[in-house]
Coordinates of N, CA and C in Angstrom, one line a residue:
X26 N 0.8 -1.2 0.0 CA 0.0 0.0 0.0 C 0.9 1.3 0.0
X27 N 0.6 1.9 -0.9 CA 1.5 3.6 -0.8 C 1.0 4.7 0.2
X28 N 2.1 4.9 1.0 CA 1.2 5.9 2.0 C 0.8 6.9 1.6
X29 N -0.1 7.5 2.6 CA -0.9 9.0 1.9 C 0.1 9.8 2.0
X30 N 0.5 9.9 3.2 CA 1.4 11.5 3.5 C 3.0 11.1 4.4
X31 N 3.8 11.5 3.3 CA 4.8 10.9 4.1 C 5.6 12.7 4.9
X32 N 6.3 12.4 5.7 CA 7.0 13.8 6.4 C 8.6 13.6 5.9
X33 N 9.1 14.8 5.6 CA 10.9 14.6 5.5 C 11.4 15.4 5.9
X34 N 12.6 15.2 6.7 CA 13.2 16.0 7.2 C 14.7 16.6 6.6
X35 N 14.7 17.6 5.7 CA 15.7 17.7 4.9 C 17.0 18.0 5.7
X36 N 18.0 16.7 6.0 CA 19.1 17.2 6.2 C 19.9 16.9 5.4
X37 N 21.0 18.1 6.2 CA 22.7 17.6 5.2 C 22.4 18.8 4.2
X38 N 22.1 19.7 4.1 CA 21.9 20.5 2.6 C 23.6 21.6 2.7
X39 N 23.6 22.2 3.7 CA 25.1 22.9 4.5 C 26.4 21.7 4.5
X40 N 26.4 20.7 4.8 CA 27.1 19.4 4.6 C 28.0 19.4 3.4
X41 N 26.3 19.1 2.6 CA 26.8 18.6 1.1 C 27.1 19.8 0.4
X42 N 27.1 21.5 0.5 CA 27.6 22.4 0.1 C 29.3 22.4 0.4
X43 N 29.6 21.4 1.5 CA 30.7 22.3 1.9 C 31.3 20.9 1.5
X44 N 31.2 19.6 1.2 CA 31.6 18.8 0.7 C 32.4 18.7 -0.7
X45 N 31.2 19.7 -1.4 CA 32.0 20.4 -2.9 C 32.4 21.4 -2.9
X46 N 33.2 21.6 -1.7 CA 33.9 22.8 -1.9 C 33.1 24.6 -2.0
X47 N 31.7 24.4 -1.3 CA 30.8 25.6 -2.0 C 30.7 26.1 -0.7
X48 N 30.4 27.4 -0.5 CA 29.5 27.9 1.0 C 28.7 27.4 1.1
X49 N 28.3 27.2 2.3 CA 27.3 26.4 2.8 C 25.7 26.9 2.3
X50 N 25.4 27.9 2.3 CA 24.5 28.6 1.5 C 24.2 28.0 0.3
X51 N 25.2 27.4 -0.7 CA 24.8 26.9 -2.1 C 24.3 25.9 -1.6
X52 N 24.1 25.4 -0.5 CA 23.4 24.3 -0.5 C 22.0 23.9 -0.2
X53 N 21.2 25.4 0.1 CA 19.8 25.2 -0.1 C 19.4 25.5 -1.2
X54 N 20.0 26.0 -2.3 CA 19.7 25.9 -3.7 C 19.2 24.7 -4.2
X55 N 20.8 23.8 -4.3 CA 20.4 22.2 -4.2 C 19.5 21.8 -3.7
X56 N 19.3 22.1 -2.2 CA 18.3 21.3 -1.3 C 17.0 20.9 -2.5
X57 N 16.4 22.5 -2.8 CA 15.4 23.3 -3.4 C 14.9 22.6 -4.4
X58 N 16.5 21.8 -5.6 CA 15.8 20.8 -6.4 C 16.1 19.5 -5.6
X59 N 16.6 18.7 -4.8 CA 16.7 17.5 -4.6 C 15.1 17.6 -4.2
X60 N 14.5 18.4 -3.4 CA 12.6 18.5 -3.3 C 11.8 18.3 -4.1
X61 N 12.3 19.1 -5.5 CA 11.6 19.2 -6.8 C 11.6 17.6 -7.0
X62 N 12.7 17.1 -7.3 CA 12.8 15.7 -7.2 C 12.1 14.5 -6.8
X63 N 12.4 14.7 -5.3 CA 11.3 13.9 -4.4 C 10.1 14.2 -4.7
X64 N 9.1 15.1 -4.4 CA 8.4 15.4 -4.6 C 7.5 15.1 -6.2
X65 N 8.1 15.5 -6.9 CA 7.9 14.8 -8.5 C 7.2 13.2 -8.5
X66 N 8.8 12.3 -7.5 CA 8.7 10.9 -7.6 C 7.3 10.6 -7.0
X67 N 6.9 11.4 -5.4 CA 6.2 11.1 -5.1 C 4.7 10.9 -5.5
X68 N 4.3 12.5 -6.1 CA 3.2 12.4 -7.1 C 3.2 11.8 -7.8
X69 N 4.2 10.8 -8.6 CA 4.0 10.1 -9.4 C 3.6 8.5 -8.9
X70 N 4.0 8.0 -8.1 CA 4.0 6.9 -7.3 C 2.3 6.9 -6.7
X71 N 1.8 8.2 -6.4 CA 0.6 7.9 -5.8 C 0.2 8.9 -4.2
X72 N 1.4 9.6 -3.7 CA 1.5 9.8 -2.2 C 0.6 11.1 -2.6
X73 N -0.5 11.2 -1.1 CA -1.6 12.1 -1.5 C -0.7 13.9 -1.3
X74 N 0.4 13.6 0.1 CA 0.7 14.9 0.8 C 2.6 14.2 1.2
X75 N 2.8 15.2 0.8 CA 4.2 15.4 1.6 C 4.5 16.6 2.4
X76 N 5.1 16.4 3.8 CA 5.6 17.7 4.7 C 6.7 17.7 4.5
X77 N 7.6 18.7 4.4 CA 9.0 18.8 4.4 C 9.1 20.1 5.1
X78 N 10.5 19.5 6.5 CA 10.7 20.5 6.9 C 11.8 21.1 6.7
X79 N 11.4 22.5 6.4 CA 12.3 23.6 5.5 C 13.2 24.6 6.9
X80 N 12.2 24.9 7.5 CA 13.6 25.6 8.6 C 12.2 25.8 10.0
X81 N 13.4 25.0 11.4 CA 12.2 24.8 12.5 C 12.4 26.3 13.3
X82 N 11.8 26.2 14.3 CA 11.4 27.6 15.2 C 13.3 27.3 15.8
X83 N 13.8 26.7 16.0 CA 15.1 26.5 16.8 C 16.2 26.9 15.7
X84 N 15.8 26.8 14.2 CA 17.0 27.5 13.3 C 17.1 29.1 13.3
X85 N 16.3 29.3 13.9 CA 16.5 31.0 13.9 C 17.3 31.2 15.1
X86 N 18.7 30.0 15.2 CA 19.7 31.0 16.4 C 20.8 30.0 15.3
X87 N 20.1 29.8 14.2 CA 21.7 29.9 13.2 C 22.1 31.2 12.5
X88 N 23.6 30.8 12.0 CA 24.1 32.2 11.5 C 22.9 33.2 10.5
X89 N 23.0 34.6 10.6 CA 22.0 35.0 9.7 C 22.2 34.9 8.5
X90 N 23.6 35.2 7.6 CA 24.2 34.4 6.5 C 22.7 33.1 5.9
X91 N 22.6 32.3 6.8 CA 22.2 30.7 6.5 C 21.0 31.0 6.5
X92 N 20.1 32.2 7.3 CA 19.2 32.2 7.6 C 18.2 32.9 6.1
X93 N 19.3 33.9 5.6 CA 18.7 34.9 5.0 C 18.7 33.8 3.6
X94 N 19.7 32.9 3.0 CA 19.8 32.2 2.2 C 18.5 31.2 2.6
X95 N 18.0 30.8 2.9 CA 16.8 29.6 3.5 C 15.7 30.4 2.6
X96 N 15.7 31.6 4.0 CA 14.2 32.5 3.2 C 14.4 33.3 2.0
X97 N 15.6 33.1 1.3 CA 15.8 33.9 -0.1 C 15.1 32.8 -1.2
X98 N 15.8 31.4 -0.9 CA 15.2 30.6 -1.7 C 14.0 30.2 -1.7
X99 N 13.4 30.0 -0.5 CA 11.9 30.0 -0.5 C 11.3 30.9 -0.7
X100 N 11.3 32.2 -1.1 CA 10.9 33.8 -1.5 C 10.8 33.5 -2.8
X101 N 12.1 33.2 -3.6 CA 12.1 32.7 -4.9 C 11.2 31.8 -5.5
X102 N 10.8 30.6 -5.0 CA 10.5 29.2 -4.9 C 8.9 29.9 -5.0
X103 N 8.4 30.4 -3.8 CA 6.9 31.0 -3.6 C 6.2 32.0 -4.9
X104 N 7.5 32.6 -5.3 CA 7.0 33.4 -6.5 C 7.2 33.1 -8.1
X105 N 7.6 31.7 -8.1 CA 7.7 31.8 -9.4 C 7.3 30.1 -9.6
X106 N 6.7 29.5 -8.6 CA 5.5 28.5 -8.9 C 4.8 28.4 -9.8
X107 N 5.0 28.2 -10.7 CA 3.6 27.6 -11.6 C 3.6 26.0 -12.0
X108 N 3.5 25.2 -11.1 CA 3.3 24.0 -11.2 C 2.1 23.0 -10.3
X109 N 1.8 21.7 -10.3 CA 0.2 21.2 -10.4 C 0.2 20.9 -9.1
X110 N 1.0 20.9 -8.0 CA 1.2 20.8 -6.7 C 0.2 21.7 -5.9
X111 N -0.4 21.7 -4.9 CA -1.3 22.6 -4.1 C 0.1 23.1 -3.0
X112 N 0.7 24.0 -3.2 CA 1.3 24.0 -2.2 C 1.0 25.1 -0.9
X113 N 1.2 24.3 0.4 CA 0.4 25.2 1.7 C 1.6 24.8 2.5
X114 N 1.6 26.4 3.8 CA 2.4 26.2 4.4 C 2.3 26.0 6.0
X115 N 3.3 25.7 7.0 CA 2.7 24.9 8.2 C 3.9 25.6 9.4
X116 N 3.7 26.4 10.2 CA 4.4 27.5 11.2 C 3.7 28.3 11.3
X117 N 4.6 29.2 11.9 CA 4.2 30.8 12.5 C 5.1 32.0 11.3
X118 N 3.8 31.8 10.2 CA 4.3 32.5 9.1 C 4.6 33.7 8.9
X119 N 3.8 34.2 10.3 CA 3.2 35.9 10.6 C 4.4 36.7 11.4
X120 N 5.5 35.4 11.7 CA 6.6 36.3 12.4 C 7.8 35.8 11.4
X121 N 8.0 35.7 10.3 CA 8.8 36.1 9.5 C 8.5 37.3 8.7
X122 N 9.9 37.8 7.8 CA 10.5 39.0 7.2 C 8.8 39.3 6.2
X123 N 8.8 40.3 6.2 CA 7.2 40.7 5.3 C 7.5 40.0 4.1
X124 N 8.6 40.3 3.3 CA 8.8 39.2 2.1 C 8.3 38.2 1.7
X125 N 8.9 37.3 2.9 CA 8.6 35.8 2.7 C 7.2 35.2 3.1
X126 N 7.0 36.1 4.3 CA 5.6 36.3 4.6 C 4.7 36.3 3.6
X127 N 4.9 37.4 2.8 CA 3.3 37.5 1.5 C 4.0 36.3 0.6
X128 N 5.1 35.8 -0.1 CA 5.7 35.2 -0.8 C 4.6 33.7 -0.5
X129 N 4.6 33.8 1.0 CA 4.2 32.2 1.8 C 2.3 32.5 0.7
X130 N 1.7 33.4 1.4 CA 0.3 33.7 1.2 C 0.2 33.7 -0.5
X131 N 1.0 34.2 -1.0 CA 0.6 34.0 -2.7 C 0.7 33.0 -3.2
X132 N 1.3 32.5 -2.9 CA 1.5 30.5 -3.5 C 0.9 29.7 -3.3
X133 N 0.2 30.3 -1.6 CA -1.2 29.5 -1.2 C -2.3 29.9 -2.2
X134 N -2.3 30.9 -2.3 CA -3.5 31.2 -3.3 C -3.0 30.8 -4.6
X135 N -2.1 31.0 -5.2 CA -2.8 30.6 -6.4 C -2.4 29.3 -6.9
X136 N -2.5 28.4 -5.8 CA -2.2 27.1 -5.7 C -3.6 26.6 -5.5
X137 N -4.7 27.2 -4.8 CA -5.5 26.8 -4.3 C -6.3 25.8 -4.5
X138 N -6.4 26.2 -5.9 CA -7.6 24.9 -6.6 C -6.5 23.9 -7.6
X139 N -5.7 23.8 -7.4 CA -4.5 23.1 -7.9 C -5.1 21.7 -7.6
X140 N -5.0 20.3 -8.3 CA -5.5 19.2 -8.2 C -4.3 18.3 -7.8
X141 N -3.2 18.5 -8.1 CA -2.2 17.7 -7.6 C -1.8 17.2 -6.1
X142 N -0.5 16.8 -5.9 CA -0.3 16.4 -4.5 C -0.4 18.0 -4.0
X143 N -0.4 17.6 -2.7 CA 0.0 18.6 -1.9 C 1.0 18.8 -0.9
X144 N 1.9 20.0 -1.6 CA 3.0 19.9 -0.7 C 3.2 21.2 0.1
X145 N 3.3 20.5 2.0 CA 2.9 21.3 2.7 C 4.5 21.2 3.4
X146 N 4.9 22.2 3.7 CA 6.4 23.2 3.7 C 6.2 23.8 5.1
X147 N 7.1 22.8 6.1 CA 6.7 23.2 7.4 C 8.5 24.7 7.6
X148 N 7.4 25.9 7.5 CA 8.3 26.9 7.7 C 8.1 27.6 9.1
X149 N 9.4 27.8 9.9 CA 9.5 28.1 11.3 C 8.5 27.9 12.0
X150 N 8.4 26.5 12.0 CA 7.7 25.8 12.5 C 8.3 24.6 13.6
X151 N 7.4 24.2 14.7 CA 8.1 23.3 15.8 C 6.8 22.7 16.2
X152 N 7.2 21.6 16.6 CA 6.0 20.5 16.8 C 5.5 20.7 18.2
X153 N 6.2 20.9 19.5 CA 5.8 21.4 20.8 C 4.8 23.0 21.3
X154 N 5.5 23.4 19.9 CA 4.5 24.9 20.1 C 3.4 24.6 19.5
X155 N 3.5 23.6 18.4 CA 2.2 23.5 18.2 C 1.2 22.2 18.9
X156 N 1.7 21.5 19.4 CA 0.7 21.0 20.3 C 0.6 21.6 21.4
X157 N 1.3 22.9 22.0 CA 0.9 23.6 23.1 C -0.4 24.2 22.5
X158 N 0.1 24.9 21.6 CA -1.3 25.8 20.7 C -2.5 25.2 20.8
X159 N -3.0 23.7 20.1 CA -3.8 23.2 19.9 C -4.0 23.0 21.6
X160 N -3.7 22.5 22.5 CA -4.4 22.2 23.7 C -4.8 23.7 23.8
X161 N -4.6 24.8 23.9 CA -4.9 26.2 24.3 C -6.4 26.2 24.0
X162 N -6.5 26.0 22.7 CA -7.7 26.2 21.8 C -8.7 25.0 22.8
X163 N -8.0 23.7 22.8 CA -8.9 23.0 23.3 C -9.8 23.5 24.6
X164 N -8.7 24.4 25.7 CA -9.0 24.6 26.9 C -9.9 25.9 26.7
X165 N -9.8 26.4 25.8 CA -10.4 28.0 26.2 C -12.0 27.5 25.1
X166 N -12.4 26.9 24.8 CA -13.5 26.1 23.9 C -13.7 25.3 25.2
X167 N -13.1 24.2 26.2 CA -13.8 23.9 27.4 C -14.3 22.4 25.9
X168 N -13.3 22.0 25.4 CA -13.8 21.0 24.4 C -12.4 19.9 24.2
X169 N -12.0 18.9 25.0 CA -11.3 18.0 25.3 C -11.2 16.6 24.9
X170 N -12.1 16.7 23.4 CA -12.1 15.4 23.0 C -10.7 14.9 22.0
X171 N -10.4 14.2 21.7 CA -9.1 13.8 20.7 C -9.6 14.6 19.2
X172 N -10.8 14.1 19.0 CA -11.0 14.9 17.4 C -10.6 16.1 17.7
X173 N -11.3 17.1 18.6 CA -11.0 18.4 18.4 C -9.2 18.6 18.6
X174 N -8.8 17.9 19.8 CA -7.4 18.7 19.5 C -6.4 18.5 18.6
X175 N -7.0 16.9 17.9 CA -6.0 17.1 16.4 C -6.7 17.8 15.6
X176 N -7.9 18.5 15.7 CA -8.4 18.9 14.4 C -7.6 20.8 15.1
X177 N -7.1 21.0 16.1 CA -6.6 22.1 16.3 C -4.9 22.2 15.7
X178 N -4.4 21.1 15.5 CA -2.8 20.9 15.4 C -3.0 21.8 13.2
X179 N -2.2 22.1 13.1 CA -1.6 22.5 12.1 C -1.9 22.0 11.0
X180 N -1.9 20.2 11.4 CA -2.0 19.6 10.3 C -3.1 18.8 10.8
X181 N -3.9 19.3 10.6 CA -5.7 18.9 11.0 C -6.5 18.7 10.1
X182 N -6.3 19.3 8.8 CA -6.6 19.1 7.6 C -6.1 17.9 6.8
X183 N -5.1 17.7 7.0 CA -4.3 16.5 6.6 C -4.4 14.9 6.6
X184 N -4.2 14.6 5.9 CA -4.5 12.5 6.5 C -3.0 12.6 7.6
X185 N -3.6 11.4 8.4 CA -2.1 11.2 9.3 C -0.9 10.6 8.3
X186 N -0.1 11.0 9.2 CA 1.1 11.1 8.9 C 1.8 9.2 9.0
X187 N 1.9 8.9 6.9 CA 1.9 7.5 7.4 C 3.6 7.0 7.6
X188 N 4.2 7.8 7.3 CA 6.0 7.8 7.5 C 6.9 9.0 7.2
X189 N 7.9 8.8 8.1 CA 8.6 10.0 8.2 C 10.3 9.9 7.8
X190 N 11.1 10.5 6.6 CA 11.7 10.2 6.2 C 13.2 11.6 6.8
X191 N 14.1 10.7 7.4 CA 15.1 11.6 7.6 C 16.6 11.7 6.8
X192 N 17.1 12.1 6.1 CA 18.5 12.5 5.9 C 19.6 12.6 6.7
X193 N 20.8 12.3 6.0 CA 21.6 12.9 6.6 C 22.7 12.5 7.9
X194 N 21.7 11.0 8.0 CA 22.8 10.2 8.7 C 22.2 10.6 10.6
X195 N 21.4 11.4 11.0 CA 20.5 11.8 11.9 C 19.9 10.7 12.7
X196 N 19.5 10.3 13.7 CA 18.5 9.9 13.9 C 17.6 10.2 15.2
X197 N 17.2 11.3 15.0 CA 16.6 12.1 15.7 C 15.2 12.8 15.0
X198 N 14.2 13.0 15.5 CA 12.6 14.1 14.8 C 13.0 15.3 15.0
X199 N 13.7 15.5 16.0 CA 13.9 17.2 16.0 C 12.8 17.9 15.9
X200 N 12.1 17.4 16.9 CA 10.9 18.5 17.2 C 10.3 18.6 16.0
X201 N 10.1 17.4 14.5 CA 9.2 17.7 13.8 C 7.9 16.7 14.0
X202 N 7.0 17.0 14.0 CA 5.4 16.6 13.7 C 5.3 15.8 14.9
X203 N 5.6 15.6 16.2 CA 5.9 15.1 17.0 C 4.7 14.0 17.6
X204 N 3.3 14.8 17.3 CA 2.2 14.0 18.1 C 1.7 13.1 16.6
X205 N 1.8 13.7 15.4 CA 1.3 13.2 14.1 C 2.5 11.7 14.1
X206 N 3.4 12.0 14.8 CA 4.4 10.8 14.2 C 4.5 9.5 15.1
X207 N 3.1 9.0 15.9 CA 3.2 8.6 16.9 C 3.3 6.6 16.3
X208 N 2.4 7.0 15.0 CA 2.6 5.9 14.4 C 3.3 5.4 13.0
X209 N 4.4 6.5 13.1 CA 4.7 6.7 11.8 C 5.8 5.6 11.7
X210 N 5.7 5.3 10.4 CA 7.0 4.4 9.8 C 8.4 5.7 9.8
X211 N 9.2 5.1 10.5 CA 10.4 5.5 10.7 C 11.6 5.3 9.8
X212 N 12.5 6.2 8.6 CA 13.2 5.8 7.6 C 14.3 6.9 8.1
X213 N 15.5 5.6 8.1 CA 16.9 7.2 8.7 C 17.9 7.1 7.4
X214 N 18.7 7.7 6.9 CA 19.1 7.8 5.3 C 20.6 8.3 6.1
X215 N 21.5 7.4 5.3 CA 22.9 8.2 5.7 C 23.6 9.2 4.6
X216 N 22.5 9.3 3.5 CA 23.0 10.3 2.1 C 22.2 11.4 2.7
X217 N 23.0 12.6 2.7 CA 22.7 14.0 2.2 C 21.7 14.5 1.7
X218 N 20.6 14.7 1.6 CA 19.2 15.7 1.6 C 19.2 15.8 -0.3
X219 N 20.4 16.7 -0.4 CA 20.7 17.1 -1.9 C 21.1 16.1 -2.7
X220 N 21.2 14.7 -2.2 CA 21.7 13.6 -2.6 C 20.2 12.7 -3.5
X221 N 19.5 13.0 -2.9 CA 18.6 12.3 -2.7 C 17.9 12.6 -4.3
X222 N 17.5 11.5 -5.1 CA 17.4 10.7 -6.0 C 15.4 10.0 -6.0
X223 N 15.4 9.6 -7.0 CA 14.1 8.9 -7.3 C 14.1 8.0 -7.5
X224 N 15.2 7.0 -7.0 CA 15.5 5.7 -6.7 C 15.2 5.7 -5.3
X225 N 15.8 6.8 -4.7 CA 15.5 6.5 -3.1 C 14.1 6.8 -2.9
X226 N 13.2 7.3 -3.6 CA 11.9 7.6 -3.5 C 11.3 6.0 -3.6
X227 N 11.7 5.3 -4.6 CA 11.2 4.3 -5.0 C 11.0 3.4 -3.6
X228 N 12.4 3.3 -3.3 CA 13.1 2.3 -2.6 C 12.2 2.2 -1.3
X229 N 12.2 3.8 -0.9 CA 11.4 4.1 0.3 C 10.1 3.4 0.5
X230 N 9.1 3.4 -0.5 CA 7.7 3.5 -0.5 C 8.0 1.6 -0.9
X231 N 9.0 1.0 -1.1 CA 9.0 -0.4 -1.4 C 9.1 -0.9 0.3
X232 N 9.9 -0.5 0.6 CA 9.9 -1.2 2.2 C 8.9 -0.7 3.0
X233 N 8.0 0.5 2.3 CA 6.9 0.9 3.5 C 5.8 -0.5 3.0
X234 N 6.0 -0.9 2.0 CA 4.8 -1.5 1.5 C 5.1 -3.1 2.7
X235 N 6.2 -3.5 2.6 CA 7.2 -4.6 3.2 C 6.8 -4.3 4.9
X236 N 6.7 -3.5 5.6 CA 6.7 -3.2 7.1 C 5.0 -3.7 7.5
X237 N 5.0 -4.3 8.8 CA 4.1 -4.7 9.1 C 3.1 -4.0 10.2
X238 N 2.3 -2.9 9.6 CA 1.9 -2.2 10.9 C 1.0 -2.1 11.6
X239 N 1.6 -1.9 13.1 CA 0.1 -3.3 14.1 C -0.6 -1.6 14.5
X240 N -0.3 -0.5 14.7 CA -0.7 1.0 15.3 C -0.6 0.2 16.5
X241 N 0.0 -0.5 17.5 CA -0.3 -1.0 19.0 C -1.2 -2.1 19.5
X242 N -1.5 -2.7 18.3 CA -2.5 -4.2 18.6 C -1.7 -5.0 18.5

């Protein structure tokens, strides 16, 4: 079975820049297509939603150098979209640079009625703030059921999250999708983010099919 919605965690993009000799900066360029990539394979294979996380609430105490390159390319990325993807985004959009900010809101729109996958772009975004968020909502509503507080989490719109794919030799969530990933298929990659190929897309969704999943029965 192909999962609906897989999560990835792009690492290694600063790694594999400085491996070829580049500033670490050229290497969210790369990142930028190794996504195009993935993402491609994945719509093609069948997967309804992919999350990718693009930069968490904790990268904003990296160098600003790194910082300003992340949201240059996604600024770029957001405005010059024209492809079949719905793409939507998943953070606290409203406290980034006004740029990247409307950059985020235009792509949603005119993505909107887009029929393709959907790729949702977790930007300064962190999985603890937002299940603090969603319980808030739950408590001040005085409404404590499981639907309501995942229908408050970020990605409440979304099918659950049926695997979560990390880069980079990691093996760690790093604070992404934390309460969504409770039953997730777990994939840890020792190649580099920008490495990453539509073979390994393949490869992935072949051993998810191979894994036996009980959710705790």
């Amino acid at each position: 079975m192909t999962p609906k919605h897989i999560g990835f965690i792009m690492d290694g993009n600063g790694r594999w820049a400085e491996a070829h000799g580049m500033p670490r900066v050229e290497g969210y360029k790369a990142g930028l297509e190794a996504l195009l990539r993935v993402a491609s394979e994945c719509a093609k294979c069948g997967v309804e939603v992919i999350s990718v996380y693009a930069f968490s609430t904790e990268n904003n105490a990296r160098p600003q150098e790194e910082i300003a390159a992340i949201f240059d390319v996604v600024t770029k990325f957001n405005k010059a979209y024209d492809g079949d993807f719905k793409v939507i985004y998943m953070g606290d959009v409203d406290s980034l640079p006004d740029e990247v900010a409307q950059s985020v809101r235009l792509v949603e729109y005119n993505t909107a009625d887009n029929e393709g996958m959907t790729l949702n772009i977790c930007l300064n975004y962190g999985a603890r703030d937002d299940i603090i968020h969603a319980a808030k909502l739950a408590y001040d509503h005085g409404d404590y059921t499981l639907d309501t507080f995942e229908s408050n989490l970020s990605s409440g719109t979304l099918p659950p999250l049926d695997a979560i794919v990390r880069t980079g030799g990691e093996k760690r969530l790093s604070n992404f999708m934390l309460y969504e990933a409770a039953y997730s298929e777990l994939f840890f990659l020792d190649k580099l983010w920008c490495d990453m190929t539509e073979q390994d897309v393949d490869a992935i969704l072949s051993e998810f099919e191979c894994r036996n999943r009980k959710f705790g029965k």
